[in-house]
Every structure is written in C-alpha cells, then in structure tokens.
mmCIF file of C-alpha atoms in Angstrom:
data_model
loop_
_atom_site.group_PDB
_atom_site.id
_atom_site.type_symbol
_atom_site.label_atom_id
_atom_site.label_comp_id
_atom_site.label_asym_id
_atom_site.label_seq_id
_atom_site.Cartn_x
_atom_site.Cartn_y
_atom_site.Cartn_z
ATOM 1 C CA MET A 1 0.050 -0.138 -0.013
ATOM 2 C CA GLN A 2 1.212 3.245 -0.997
ATOM 3 C CA PHE A 3 0.688 6.807 1.200
ATOM 4 C CA LEU A 4 0.493 9.497 -0.457
ATOM 5 C CA GLU A 5 -0.616 13.154 -1.422
ATOM 6 C CA LEU A 6 -3.834 13.300 -4.488
ATOM 7 C CA ASP A 7 -4.496 15.774 -6.324
ATOM 8 C CA ILE A 8 -8.451 17.277 -6.918
ATOM 9 C CA ASP A 9 -8.742 15.720 -10.875
ATOM 10 C CA THR A 10 -7.871 12.590 -9.291
ATOM 11 C CA LEU A 11 -10.190 12.545 -6.466
ATOM 12 C CA LYS A 12 -13.029 13.526 -9.660
ATOM 13 C CA ALA A 13 -12.514 11.331 -11.651
ATOM 14 C CA TYR A 14 -12.763 8.488 -8.750
ATOM 15 C CA GLN A 15 -15.980 9.741 -7.018
ATOM 16 C CA ILE A 16 -16.943 9.795 -10.345
ATOM 17 C CA LYS A 17 -16.567 6.542 -11.156
ATOM 18 C CA ASN A 18 -17.376 4.673 -7.510
ATOM 19 C CA THR A 19 -20.604 4.470 -5.682
ATOM 20 C CA SER A 20 -19.103 4.559 -2.171
ATOM 21 C CA ARG A 21 -21.115 7.117 -0.060
ATOM 22 C CA TYR A 22 -19.173 10.283 1.391
ATOM 23 C CA PHE A 23 -20.403 13.883 2.366
ATOM 24 C CA PHE A 24 -19.845 17.186 1.126
ATOM 25 C CA SER A 25 -16.684 18.284 2.806
ATOM 26 C CA GLN A 26 -15.007 15.076 1.736
ATOM 27 C CA SER A 27 -16.198 15.589 -1.890
ATOM 28 C CA TYR A 28 -13.855 16.904 -5.006
ATOM 29 C CA ASP A 29 -16.264 20.022 -5.139
ATOM 30 C CA TYR A 30 -15.328 20.488 -1.269
ATOM 31 C CA ALA A 31 -11.982 20.567 -2.833
ATOM 32 C CA ARG A 32 -12.776 22.944 -5.280
ATOM 33 C CA MET A 33 -14.165 25.605 -2.652
ATOM 34 C CA ALA A 34 -11.492 25.180 -0.326
ATOM 35 C CA GLU A 35 -8.768 26.063 -3.497
ATOM 36 C CA LYS A 36 -11.227 28.924 -4.328
ATOM 37 C CA ASN A 37 -11.463 30.652 -0.680
ATOM 38 C CA LYS A 38 -7.518 30.169 -0.724
ATOM 39 C CA LEU A 39 -7.580 27.564 2.413
ATOM 40 C CA LYS A 40 -4.533 25.432 3.071
ATOM 41 C CA HIS A 41 -5.557 21.961 2.405
ATOM 42 C CA ARG A 42 -4.651 18.280 1.651
ATOM 43 C CA ILE A 43 -5.993 15.464 -0.498
ATOM 44 C CA LEU A 44 -4.490 12.377 1.362
ATOM 45 C CA ALA A 45 -4.559 8.708 0.288
ATOM 46 C CA VAL A 46 -4.146 5.310 0.452
ATOM 47 C CA ILE A 47 -2.764 3.496 -3.718
ATOM 48 C CA GLU A 48 -2.839 0.095 -3.847
ATOM 49 C CA ASN A 49 -2.369 -1.540 -7.661
ATOM 50 C CA ASP A 50 -3.475 1.550 -8.793
ATOM 51 C CA THR A 51 -7.036 1.112 -6.883
ATOM 52 C CA LEU A 52 -7.544 4.137 -4.252
ATOM 53 C CA LEU A 53 -8.579 2.823 -0.789
ATOM 54 C CA ALA A 54 -8.641 5.514 1.104
ATOM 55 C CA TYR A 55 -8.975 9.532 1.086
ATOM 56 C CA GLY A 56 -9.691 12.352 3.363
ATOM 57 C CA ILE A 57 -10.074 15.975 2.277
ATOM 58 C CA PHE A 58 -7.756 17.973 5.856
ATOM 59 C CA LEU A 59 -8.117 21.754 5.992
ATOM 60 C CA TYR A 60 -5.641 23.213 7.938
ATOM 61 C CA PHE A 61 -7.788 25.708 10.573
ATOM 62 C CA ARG A 62 -5.373 28.404 12.198
ATOM 63 C CA HIS A 63 -3.998 28.364 15.815
ATOM 64 C CA LYS A 64 -2.761 31.226 17.410
ATOM 65 C CA LYS A 65 -1.538 32.761 14.727
ATOM 66 C CA ILE A 66 1.218 31.123 13.630
ATOM 67 C CA PHE A 67 -0.177 27.416 14.025
ATOM 68 C CA TYR A 68 -3.076 24.993 12.434
ATOM 69 C CA ARG A 69 -5.121 22.894 13.948
ATOM 70 C CA VAL A 70 -5.669 20.014 11.080
ATOM 71 C CA THR A 71 -9.074 18.473 10.613
ATOM 72 C CA ALA A 72 -10.984 15.880 8.592
ATOM 73 C CA GLN A 73 -14.483 16.618 8.423
ATOM 74 C CA TYR A 74 -16.802 13.391 7.937
ATOM 75 C CA GLY A 75 -13.067 11.632 7.003
ATOM 76 C CA PRO A 76 -11.210 9.908 5.822
ATOM 77 C CA ILE A 77 -13.161 7.679 3.476
ATOM 78 C CA MET A 78 -12.366 4.056 3.617
ATOM 79 C CA ASP A 79 -13.679 0.413 4.006
ATOM 80 C CA TYR A 80 -13.115 0.761 7.889
ATOM 81 C CA THR A 81 -14.385 -3.487 7.785
ATOM 82 C CA ASP A 82 -10.276 -3.479 6.578
ATOM 83 C CA LYS A 83 -8.090 -3.343 10.054
ATOM 84 C CA GLU A 84 -5.062 -3.229 8.149
ATOM 85 C CA LEU A 85 -5.845 -0.606 5.996
ATOM 86 C CA VAL A 86 -7.257 1.584 9.073
ATOM 87 C CA THR A 87 -3.982 1.294 11.189
ATOM 88 C CA PHE A 88 -1.684 2.208 8.242
ATOM 89 C CA TYR A 89 -4.077 5.157 7.356
ATOM 90 C CA PHE A 90 -3.988 6.614 10.535
ATOM 91 C CA LYS A 91 -0.341 5.491 11.326
ATOM 92 C CA GLN A 92 1.064 7.416 7.920
ATOM 93 C CA ILE A 93 -1.547 10.424 8.901
ATOM 94 C CA LYS A 94 -0.157 10.736 12.418
ATOM 95 C CA GLN A 95 3.596 10.596 10.653
ATOM 96 C CA TYR A 96 2.657 13.001 7.992
ATOM 97 C CA PHE A 97 1.209 15.918 10.312
ATOM 98 C CA MET A 98 3.848 15.466 13.087
ATOM 99 C CA LYS A 99 6.326 16.037 10.385
ATOM 100 C CA GLN A 100 4.896 19.885 10.267
ATOM 101 C CA TRP A 101 6.262 22.245 13.110
ATOM 102 C CA ARG A 102 3.209 24.429 12.995
ATOM 103 C CA VAL A 103 0.575 21.592 13.186
ATOM 104 C CA VAL A 104 -0.100 21.078 16.591
ATOM 105 C CA SER A 105 -2.970 18.752 16.698
ATOM 106 C CA VAL A 106 -4.960 16.454 13.601
ATOM 107 C CA ARG A 107 -8.440 16.016 14.424
ATOM 108 C CA VAL A 108 -10.526 12.791 12.104
ATOM 109 C CA ASN A 109 -13.869 11.879 12.262
ATOM 110 C CA PRO A 110 -13.697 8.237 10.898
ATOM 111 C CA PHE A 111 -16.859 8.255 7.621
ATOM 112 C CA LEU A 112 -18.700 4.981 10.256
ATOM 113 C CA SER A 113 -21.853 4.894 12.366
ATOM 114 C CA GLN A 114 -20.950 4.245 15.711
ATOM 115 C CA ARG A 115 -24.389 3.766 17.121
ATOM 116 C CA PHE A 116 -27.920 2.695 14.878
ATOM 117 C CA TYR A 117 -31.292 4.441 15.220
ATOM 118 C CA GLU A 118 -34.756 3.677 13.696
ATOM 119 C CA ASP A 119 -35.818 8.303 13.814
ATOM 120 C CA VAL A 120 -34.527 8.787 17.366
ATOM 121 C CA THR A 121 -34.285 5.614 18.992
ATOM 122 C CA TYR A 122 -31.677 3.419 19.751
ATOM 123 C CA MET A 123 -31.444 -0.021 17.511
ATOM 124 C CA GLY A 124 -28.096 -0.992 18.855
ATOM 125 C CA ASP A 125 -23.783 -0.079 18.925
ATOM 126 C CA ASN A 126 -21.406 -0.935 16.027
ATOM 127 C CA GLN A 127 -18.921 -3.061 16.506
ATOM 128 C CA VAL A 128 -17.142 -2.122 14.095
ATOM 129 C CA ALA A 129 -16.738 1.773 15.324
ATOM 130 C CA THR A 130 -15.670 -0.186 18.651
ATOM 131 C CA ASP A 131 -12.370 -2.091 16.786
ATOM 132 C CA VAL A 132 -11.827 1.512 14.741
ATOM 133 C CA ASP A 133 -11.555 3.134 18.347
ATOM 134 C CA ALA A 134 -9.070 1.051 19.832
ATOM 135 C CA ILE A 135 -7.402 1.561 16.583
ATOM 136 C CA LEU A 136 -7.270 5.084 16.788
ATOM 137 C CA SER A 137 -6.461 4.753 21.070
ATOM 138 C CA ASP A 138 -3.547 2.447 19.973
ATOM 139 C CA LEU A 139 -2.527 5.653 18.126
ATOM 140 C CA GLN A 140 -2.625 8.594 20.513
ATOM 141 C CA PHE A 141 -5.718 9.892 19.251
ATOM 142 C CA LYS A 142 -8.322 10.874 21.705
ATOM 143 C CA ALA A 143 -11.702 10.693 21.246
ATOM 144 C CA LEU A 144 -12.938 14.695 21.889
ATOM 145 C CA ASN A 145 -16.617 14.065 22.679
ATOM 146 C CA MET A 146 -17.008 17.872 20.790
ATOM 147 C CA ASP A 147 -18.897 18.348 17.500
ATOM 148 C CA MET A 148 -19.583 22.038 15.508
ATOM 149 C CA PHE A 149 -21.946 22.724 18.959
ATOM 150 C CA ASP A 150 -18.785 23.185 20.697
ATOM 151 C CA ASP A 151 -16.367 24.151 17.912
ATOM 152 C CA LEU A 152 -17.125 25.715 14.893
ATOM 153 C CA THR A 153 -14.591 24.237 13.044
ATOM 154 C CA LEU A 154 -15.489 20.253 13.631
ATOM 155 C CA PRO A 155 -18.496 18.650 12.045
ATOM 156 C CA THR A 156 -21.706 16.916 14.257
ATOM 157 C CA GLN A 157 -21.286 13.848 15.032
ATOM 158 C CA CYS A 158 -24.920 13.164 14.137
ATOM 159 C CA VAL A 159 -27.179 13.869 10.865
ATOM 160 C CA TYR A 160 -30.928 13.312 10.275
ATOM 161 C CA THR A 161 -31.129 11.613 7.334
ATOM 162 C CA LYS A 162 -34.014 10.155 4.597
ATOM 163 C CA SER A 163 -33.571 7.366 2.746
ATOM 164 C CA LEU A 164 -35.097 7.575 -0.493
ATOM 165 C CA GLY A 165 -34.008 4.392 -2.315
ATOM 166 C CA ASP A 166 -37.684 2.878 -2.789
ATOM 167 C CA ILE A 167 -39.662 5.671 -3.238
ATOM 168 C CA ASN A 168 -40.846 6.974 -6.162
ATOM 169 C CA GLY A 169 -42.316 10.881 -6.343
ATOM 170 C CA LYS A 170 -45.995 9.657 -7.069
ATOM 171 C CA ASP A 171 -45.671 7.966 -3.036
ATOM 172 C CA LEU A 172 -44.020 10.425 -1.307
ATOM 173 C CA LEU A 173 -47.185 12.773 -0.049
ATOM 174 C CA LYS A 174 -47.844 9.024 2.051
ATOM 175 C CA GLN A 175 -44.472 8.359 3.697
ATOM 176 C CA PHE A 176 -45.136 10.939 5.909
ATOM 177 C CA PRO A 177 -47.253 11.332 8.892
ATOM 178 C CA GLN A 178 -51.145 12.934 8.577
ATOM 179 C CA LYS A 179 -49.739 16.419 9.598
ATOM 180 C CA THR A 180 -47.359 16.586 7.068
ATOM 181 C CA ARG A 181 -49.307 15.395 4.466
ATOM 182 C CA TYR A 182 -52.045 18.202 5.960
ATOM 183 C CA THR A 183 -49.605 21.212 6.026
ATOM 184 C CA ILE A 184 -47.998 20.477 2.381
ATOM 185 C CA ASN A 185 -51.622 20.103 1.286
ATOM 186 C CA LYS A 186 -52.293 23.086 2.770
ATOM 187 C CA THR A 187 -49.249 25.044 1.561
ATOM 188 C CA MET A 188 -50.960 24.332 -2.095
ATOM 189 C CA LYS A 189 -54.178 25.550 -1.152
ATOM 190 C CA GLU A 190 -52.710 28.751 0.287
ATOM 191 C CA GLY A 191 -50.877 29.857 -3.137
ATOM 192 C CA VAL A 192 -47.416 29.016 -1.797
ATOM 193 C CA LEU A 193 -44.850 28.820 -4.433
ATOM 194 C CA VAL A 194 -41.242 27.498 -4.778
ATOM 195 C CA ARG A 195 -38.546 28.603 -7.085
ATOM 196 C CA GLU A 196 -35.051 29.016 -7.338
ATOM 197 C CA ILE A 197 -33.040 31.793 -7.305
ATOM 198 C CA ASP A 198 -30.181 33.327 -9.218
ATOM 199 C CA ILE A 199 -27.810 34.359 -6.641
ATOM 200 C CA PHE A 200 -26.045 36.580 -9.003
ATOM 201 C CA ASP A 201 -28.916 38.868 -9.737
ATOM 202 C CA THR A 202 -29.403 41.453 -7.500
ATOM 203 C CA HIS A 203 -32.976 41.320 -6.502
ATOM 204 C CA ASP A 204 -32.922 37.664 -5.620
ATOM 205 C CA ALA A 205 -29.684 38.137 -3.568
ATOM 206 C CA HIS A 206 -31.463 40.681 -2.017
ATOM 207 C CA ILE A 207 -34.252 38.832 -1.282
ATOM 208 C CA PHE A 208 -32.099 35.594 -0.182
ATOM 209 C CA ASN A 209 -29.604 37.912 2.148
ATOM 210 C CA THR A 210 -32.753 39.224 3.859
ATOM 211 C CA ILE A 211 -34.623 36.310 4.915
ATOM 212 C CA ASN A 212 -31.247 35.161 6.055
ATOM 213 C CA LYS A 213 -30.789 37.731 8.092
ATOM 214 C CA GLU A 214 -34.148 37.878 9.826
ATOM 215 C CA THR A 215 -33.227 34.645 11.127
ATOM 216 C CA GLU A 216 -29.802 35.336 12.073
ATOM 217 C CA LEU A 217 -31.288 37.951 14.187
ATOM 218 C CA ARG A 218 -33.923 35.745 15.679
ATOM 219 C CA ASN A 219 -31.757 33.019 16.319
ATOM 220 C CA GLY A 220 -28.693 34.160 17.488
ATOM 221 C CA VAL A 221 -27.299 32.530 14.898
ATOM 222 C CA LYS A 222 -24.725 34.221 12.214
ATOM 223 C CA THR A 223 -25.757 33.006 8.469
ATOM 224 C CA ARG A 224 -22.927 33.161 5.498
ATOM 225 C CA ASP A 225 -23.328 36.422 3.338
ATOM 226 C CA ILE A 226 -24.357 36.579 0.481
ATOM 227 C CA ALA A 227 -20.216 36.361 -1.420
ATOM 228 C CA TYR A 228 -19.722 33.222 0.413
ATOM 229 C CA PHE A 229 -23.241 31.831 -1.349
ATOM 230 C CA GLN A 230 -22.054 33.563 -4.730
ATOM 231 C CA THR A 231 -18.342 31.761 -4.365
ATOM 232 C CA MET A 232 -20.497 28.398 -4.206
ATOM 233 C CA LYS A 233 -22.493 28.873 -6.874
ATOM 234 C CA SER A 234 -19.092 29.798 -9.008
ATOM 235 C CA VAL A 235 -17.538 26.560 -7.935
ATOM 236 C CA LEU A 236 -20.189 24.248 -7.836
ATOM 237 C CA GLY A 237 -22.772 25.502 -10.479
ATOM 238 C CA LYS A 238 -25.421 22.862 -11.568
ATOM 239 C CA HIS A 239 -24.565 20.953 -7.755
ATOM 240 C CA VAL A 240 -26.113 23.795 -5.511
ATOM 241 C CA HIS A 241 -29.411 25.442 -5.564
ATOM 242 C CA PHE A 242 -30.193 28.656 -3.798
ATOM 243 C CA MET A 243 -34.391 28.328 -3.211
ATOM 244 C CA VAL A 244 -37.416 30.359 -2.157
ATOM 245 C CA THR A 245 -40.715 30.289 -0.777
ATOM 246 C CA TYR A 246 -43.312 32.834 -2.050
ATOM 247 C CA ILE A 247 -47.069 34.005 -2.544
ATOM 248 C CA ASP A 248 -47.634 36.108 -5.592
ATOM 249 C CA CYS A 249 -50.443 37.957 -4.519
ATOM 250 C CA PRO A 250 -52.214 38.691 -7.636
ATOM 251 C CA VAL A 251 -51.756 34.913 -8.893
ATOM 252 C CA TYR A 252 -53.104 33.795 -5.782
ATOM 253 C CA LEU A 253 -56.012 35.937 -6.056
ATOM 254 C CA GLU A 254 -57.063 35.064 -9.046
ATOM 255 C CA ASN A 255 -57.246 31.647 -8.373
ATOM 256 C CA ILE A 256 -59.342 32.476 -5.044
ATOM 257 C CA GLU A 257 -61.820 34.136 -7.521
ATOM 258 C CA GLN A 258 -62.065 31.149 -9.584
ATOM 259 C CA THR A 259 -62.885 28.773 -6.728
ATOM 260 C CA ILE A 260 -65.485 31.223 -5.597
ATOM 261 C CA ASP A 261 -67.168 31.238 -8.723
ATOM 262 C CA GLN A 262 -67.177 27.413 -9.101
ATOM 263 C CA LEU A 263 -68.490 27.681 -5.347
ATOM 264 C CA GLU A 264 -71.453 29.768 -6.403
ATOM 265 C CA ARG A 265 -71.840 27.683 -9.857
ATOM 266 C CA GLU A 266 -72.572 25.011 -7.601
ATOM 267 C CA GLN A 267 -74.696 26.856 -5.159
ATOM 268 C CA LEU A 268 -77.073 28.134 -8.193
ATOM 269 C CA ASP A 269 -76.818 24.791 -9.729
ATOM 270 C CA LEU A 270 -78.251 22.509 -6.673
ATOM 271 C CA SER A 271 -80.855 25.482 -5.159
ATOM 272 C CA GLU A 272 -82.248 25.170 -8.723
ATOM 273 C CA LYS A 273 -82.578 21.592 -8.902
ATOM 274 C CA LEU A 274 -84.053 21.948 -5.121
ATOM 275 C CA ALA A 275 -86.612 24.246 -6.647
ATOM 276 C CA LEU A 276 -87.785 21.905 -9.504
ATOM 277 C CA GLY A 277 -87.978 18.791 -6.668
ATOM 278 C CA LYS A 278 -85.517 17.011 -8.989
ATOM 279 C CA VAL A 279 -83.079 16.049 -5.775
ATOM 280 C CA ASN A 280 -83.293 14.424 -2.404
ATOM 281 C CA VAL A 281 -84.063 17.436 -0.106
ATOM 282 C CA LYS A 282 -81.773 16.633 2.975
ATOM 283 C CA LYS A 283 -78.757 16.285 0.998
ATOM 284 C CA THR A 284 -78.890 18.753 -1.184
ATOM 285 C CA GLU A 285 -79.497 21.081 1.935
ATOM 286 C CA ASN A 286 -76.840 19.756 3.600
ATOM 287 C CA LYS A 287 -74.191 20.025 0.460
ATOM 288 C CA LEU A 288 -75.670 23.580 -0.002
ATOM 289 C CA LYS A 289 -74.780 23.937 3.846
ATOM 290 C CA GLU A 290 -71.362 22.991 2.535
ATOM 291 C CA LEU A 291 -70.804 24.816 0.121
ATOM 292 C CA LYS A 292 -71.925 28.116 1.623
ATOM 293 C CA GLU A 293 -69.261 27.395 4.252
ATOM 294 C CA ASN A 294 -66.204 26.707 2.040
ATOM 295 C CA THR A 295 -67.163 29.990 0.078
ATOM 296 C CA VAL A 296 -67.463 32.297 3.052
ATOM 297 C CA VAL A 297 -63.674 30.413 3.803
ATOM 298 C CA TRP A 298 -62.306 31.125 0.788
ATOM 299 C CA GLN A 299 -63.785 34.770 0.534
ATOM 300 C CA THR A 300 -62.037 34.946 4.028
ATOM 301 C CA LYS A 301 -59.426 34.523 2.531
ATOM 302 C CA ARG A 302 -59.625 36.961 -0.293
ATOM 303 C CA GLU A 303 -60.084 39.314 2.454
ATOM 304 C CA LYS A 304 -56.752 38.278 4.405
ATOM 305 C CA THR A 305 -54.601 38.306 0.704
ATOM 306 C CA LEU A 306 -56.143 41.769 0.132
ATOM 307 C CA GLU A 307 -54.592 42.819 3.325
ATOM 308 C CA LEU A 308 -51.191 41.484 2.787
ATOM 309 C CA GLN A 309 -51.202 42.377 -0.556
ATOM 310 C CA ALA A 310 -51.383 46.486 0.761
ATOM 311 C CA GLN A 311 -48.980 45.747 3.399
ATOM 312 C CA GLU A 312 -46.241 43.429 2.369
ATOM 313 C CA GLY A 313 -46.600 43.902 -1.758
ATOM 314 C CA ASP A 314 -47.100 41.896 -4.766
ATOM 315 C CA MET A 315 -44.979 39.615 -3.824
ATOM 316 C CA ILE A 316 -44.498 37.752 -0.224
ATOM 317 C CA TYR A 317 -41.376 35.963 0.288
ATOM 318 C CA LEU A 318 -41.817 33.366 2.995
ATOM 319 C CA SER A 319 -38.223 31.260 3.453
ATOM 320 C CA CYS A 320 -35.258 30.511 2.130
ATOM 321 C CA ALA A 321 -32.964 27.592 1.421
ATOM 322 C CA SER A 322 -29.346 25.778 -0.084
ATOM 323 C CA PHE A 323 -28.973 22.492 -1.003
ATOM 324 C CA ILE A 324 -26.119 21.049 -2.356
ATOM 325 C CA GLU A 325 -25.670 17.798 -4.698
ATOM 326 C CA SER A 326 -22.968 15.460 -3.296
ATOM 327 C CA GLY A 327 -22.521 11.933 -4.410
ATOM 328 C CA GLN A 328 -26.034 10.148 -3.478
ATOM 329 C CA ASP A 329 -26.782 12.825 -0.988
ATOM 330 C CA PHE A 330 -28.970 15.614 -1.621
ATOM 331 C CA ILE A 331 -28.117 17.598 1.489
ATOM 332 C CA TYR A 332 -30.381 20.562 2.883
ATOM 333 C CA PHE A 333 -27.425 22.834 3.593
ATOM 334 C CA SER A 334 -28.939 26.230 4.869
ATOM 335 C CA SER A 335 -32.226 28.106 5.493
ATOM 336 C CA GLY A 336 -33.799 30.614 6.609
ATOM 337 C CA SER A 337 -37.484 31.552 7.245
ATOM 338 C CA MET A 338 -39.529 35.035 8.234
ATOM 339 C CA ASP A 339 -41.392 34.381 11.511
ATOM 340 C CA LYS A 340 -43.821 37.045 10.884
ATOM 341 C CA PHE A 341 -45.367 34.397 7.450
ATOM 342 C CA SER A 342 -44.680 31.371 9.734
ATOM 343 C CA ARG A 343 -48.342 30.442 8.647
ATOM 344 C CA PHE A 344 -48.059 29.730 5.678
ATOM 345 C CA GLU A 345 -45.257 26.878 5.988
ATOM 346 C CA GLY A 346 -42.700 28.213 3.632
ATOM 347 C CA PRO A 347 -40.161 25.362 4.654
ATOM 348 C CA SER A 348 -42.280 22.617 4.077
ATOM 349 C CA ALA A 349 -43.207 23.501 0.909
ATOM 350 C CA MET A 350 -39.554 23.735 0.164
ATOM 351 C CA ILE A 351 -38.764 20.083 1.546
ATOM 352 C CA TYR A 352 -41.621 18.543 -0.126
ATOM 353 C CA THR A 353 -40.740 20.403 -3.613
ATOM 354 C CA MET A 354 -36.746 19.613 -3.257
ATOM 355 C CA MET A 355 -37.645 15.633 -1.912
ATOM 356 C CA LEU A 356 -39.331 15.534 -5.393
ATOM 357 C CA TYR A 357 -36.249 16.594 -6.941
ATOM 358 C CA ALA A 358 -34.361 14.383 -5.104
ATOM 359 C CA ILE A 359 -36.138 10.955 -6.043
ATOM 360 C CA GLU A 360 -36.512 12.270 -9.529
ATOM 361 C CA ASN A 361 -32.581 13.251 -10.013
ATOM 362 C CA LYS A 362 -31.839 9.490 -8.620
ATOM 363 C CA PHE A 363 -30.180 10.699 -4.966
ATOM 364 C CA MET A 364 -30.269 7.876 -2.073
ATOM 365 C CA TYR A 365 -30.583 10.251 0.586
ATOM 366 C CA PHE A 366 -32.280 13.432 1.309
ATOM 367 C CA ASN A 367 -29.575 14.394 4.069
ATOM 368 C CA PHE A 368 -31.047 17.182 6.367
ATOM 369 C CA TYR A 369 -27.266 17.946 7.624
ATOM 370 C CA GLY A 370 -26.624 18.057 11.456
ATOM 371 C CA THR A 371 -28.337 17.939 14.502
ATOM 372 C CA SER A 372 -27.031 17.605 18.171
ATOM 373 C CA LYS A 373 -26.670 14.536 19.988
ATOM 374 C CA GLN A 374 -29.283 15.755 22.453
ATOM 375 C CA PHE A 375 -32.134 15.228 19.958
ATOM 376 C CA LEU A 376 -34.086 13.737 23.223
ATOM 377 C CA GLU A 377 -33.284 16.722 25.096
ATOM 378 C CA MET A 378 -36.204 19.547 24.612
ATOM 379 C CA ASP A 379 -33.924 21.816 25.817
ATOM 380 C CA ALA A 380 -31.699 21.112 23.133
ATOM 381 C CA ALA A 381 -30.594 24.279 21.019
ATOM 382 C CA ASP A 382 -31.909 22.719 18.052
ATOM 383 C CA TYR A 383 -34.818 20.719 19.630
ATOM 384 C CA GLY A 384 -37.412 22.709 17.254
ATOM 385 C CA VAL A 385 -35.461 22.012 13.879
ATOM 386 C CA LEU A 386 -35.238 18.745 14.657
ATOM 387 C CA GLN A 387 -38.991 17.960 15.149
ATOM 388 C CA PHE A 388 -39.141 19.975 11.990
ATOM 389 C CA LYS A 389 -37.265 17.490 10.154
ATOM 390 C CA ARG A 390 -38.596 14.636 12.168
ATOM 391 C CA SER A 391 -42.223 15.288 10.835
ATOM 392 C CA PHE A 392 -40.489 14.153 7.073
ATOM 393 C CA GLU A 393 -39.820 10.419 8.918
ATOM 394 C CA GLY A 394 -35.860 9.446 8.555
ATOM 395 C CA ASN A 395 -33.341 8.498 10.950
ATOM 396 C CA ILE A 396 -30.288 10.030 13.192
ATOM 397 C CA GLU A 397 -27.136 8.658 11.863
ATOM 398 C CA TYR A 398 -24.643 8.751 14.367
ATOM 399 C CA PHE A 399 -20.656 8.959 13.578
ATOM 400 C CA MET A 400 -18.192 8.010 15.426
ATOM 401 C CA ASP A 401 -16.573 10.763 17.258
ATOM 402 C CA ASN A 402 -13.787 13.674 16.270
ATOM 403 C CA TYR A 403 -10.624 12.146 17.177
ATOM 404 C CA GLU A 404 -7.776 14.412 18.579
ATOM 405 C CA LEU A 405 -3.933 13.896 18.202
ATOM 406 C CA LYS A 406 -1.972 16.295 19.580
ATOM 407 C CA ARG A 407 2.000 17.013 19.102
ATOM 408 C CA PHE A 408 2.428 17.860 22.858
#
C-alpha cells in the first residue's frame, strides 16, 4: 500500500466512477471550494495496484496566529472493516502531520456509524466502530466528545437523513405522517410557490440575504454572507441550488376568485334543482350548507390576502434555503424563514418540492445535515429544528466521535 497526496482531478475521477458514500466535506467540490477560498488543505490517500483504497480532505485551521489544527470533517473515507488498511492509513496520517512543526494537532472524524437508530430510537452499537476506536486509541488519537456545537471547525456527530431508495415521487406524500401531509396540502391551497433564484442577480440575492438576516436576528446564529453563496455557486455550478418560497398575491387572488365563482355556480345549480324537486331534499340542503361554508372560507382568504398585499406588496417571500448535490446525498445545507409569515409553512413546501427533485434525480438520501447529540432533550438548542426534520420521517445517523492527535 502506498500513502500519497492526491490532486483534485484524481479525486473527482474516482468519485464520479465509484458509488461509495461520502459527505460534501469529503468531495472534490469541497476541495475546489477550499482552493477558491485560498484555504490550505491536503487530500491524503492510500493506493494499491492503482486502486484508491482510502482518502481524506484535511483543512488547516489557524491556531494562535502561526500554528494549525488540521481537521478532516466526516472523514477519512475507507472500508473500516479492513483493520490493516485503517491502521496503515492513520499511522501514515500521524507521521505526515507530526513532521510539520506548525501543526499542533490533527483531528479526524471517521465516516462510520457508531450507533444505529430508527428515527430517534436507539437500535444498537456498531462493532466495527468499536474496533476502529481501539486502533485510534493505540495511535494516541483521543476522542474529544465534541462537535460543531462546541467548536465550529468540527462536524456534527449526528445528522438526520431520509432514505429515498425505494420511494417514487407519486408516493412521497404517503410516506409522511398525517400532520405533515395536511401541512403540505395546505401550502398548495394557500398558493405557496417554490422557485430557484439566481444568486448573482441583485434582486434575488437581496431577497435571499434579507430572509437569512431576519433568521439570524431571531435565533442568534450567524449566517453566511451573500459572497460565500456566490462563491459556492461559481465553484459548484449546477450542483448547488438556492431556493425561495413565496406567494404571488395577484396569481393567488385570481385562483381564489375562480374557486369562489365555482362554489357559487355549484350553489346556484343545486338551488335550481332543489326548487324543481329533482334532488333529495336533505342531501341537497346539507351539500348547500357545505358549499356556503366553503365560500365564506375562501372569501375570508381573499380579504386576508388583499390586506397582506396592501401591507407587503404583490410578492410575499416566506423562506429560503440552499441545497447541495453531493454523491448519493442531496443535502439541505442552509435555511432561513420570515417569522411573521410562518403560518404559510414555506419551509414545508420547500422540503417537499426538493425531495421530489432528489427522487427524480436518483439520490439515495435526503440529508437534513447536522443535529445535536442531545436530540431527545427538549431544551437542546436545535430541538425545534429537529422536530421539523422528523416530520418527514427519517433517521438519526450517529457517527464516530471527533478524534484528536496532539503534538504536545
């Protein structure tokens, strides 16, 4: 086995050809992003007989001005059941970085489940992870019991994902609980629309940034600026999508008018038949009552939409999000929403639309990305966000810890 530095084009060729799973932070696109942003990084691999057996993208994070903490997020990638390979790779990593005097530590996050869950219910431990932990311990790598919620340069240990392998678009809605189905159907009736924006267009970028900044003020979590997302688009191209949900008031009002007209025509038709004695009296009266009640509901929608239009303008923007295509995973990368329009459930319409896209484009997983390890605790910082993710029925993926090898 040969340990060596890999270039981005070689990694790209391998990942395009190979079907093994990896997350965005171990993709050739991520390496291209690092290169574009002038972030020091290395792709370190093991090759045997021209076959790539293991690889990891390592970023150099500045520490105390002149030093570095080197980190692989959700990596390295390899067959962790091969103990000889695992031992060889991590020995080589140790030797490689400890030769660099400015590197004070190297941190790895093996891309391997430590525990198995169905939704948030614990199902058992992974013996392979236990074996890998022993190898790392022998090489002086120490489990940190820390992740992104403690240190932003580390990945989250847990992510929430939905497997899409056996689902077709026609049946997707049936996969969700009744409450989620009701919410999604409601967004359709309420005129919520979803569209992809041009992040380089001044107007579109302003909409995206406004929603993100409103979210930042509300929850206290700093969001990335527009320049970051524009760089992402310039590097990733069609592999990244920037989306917004909105209500087009003139279009929605036109749909409301058509609905009211249809309801009133049905009432008139039934009333005429009732007067002529051509229908069952009791059934017809009940149906007329139902039609009148529905008409009142839609008239109320019209009044509220006209009020909203007067206050906010023709286009009401509800939420935004970015999505990344990365190997087998379609990743829900970032999101924001306007709290004052939360009743329209823009994020639910967004997820449903993009999950349909992921299925149509043959992705194996819809990846809601990180969640805290305290996913059963109601006072966890992201508990509410996790409940939203759970409404689409996926599973916790609980990866191995972040491990650190220190120079001192």
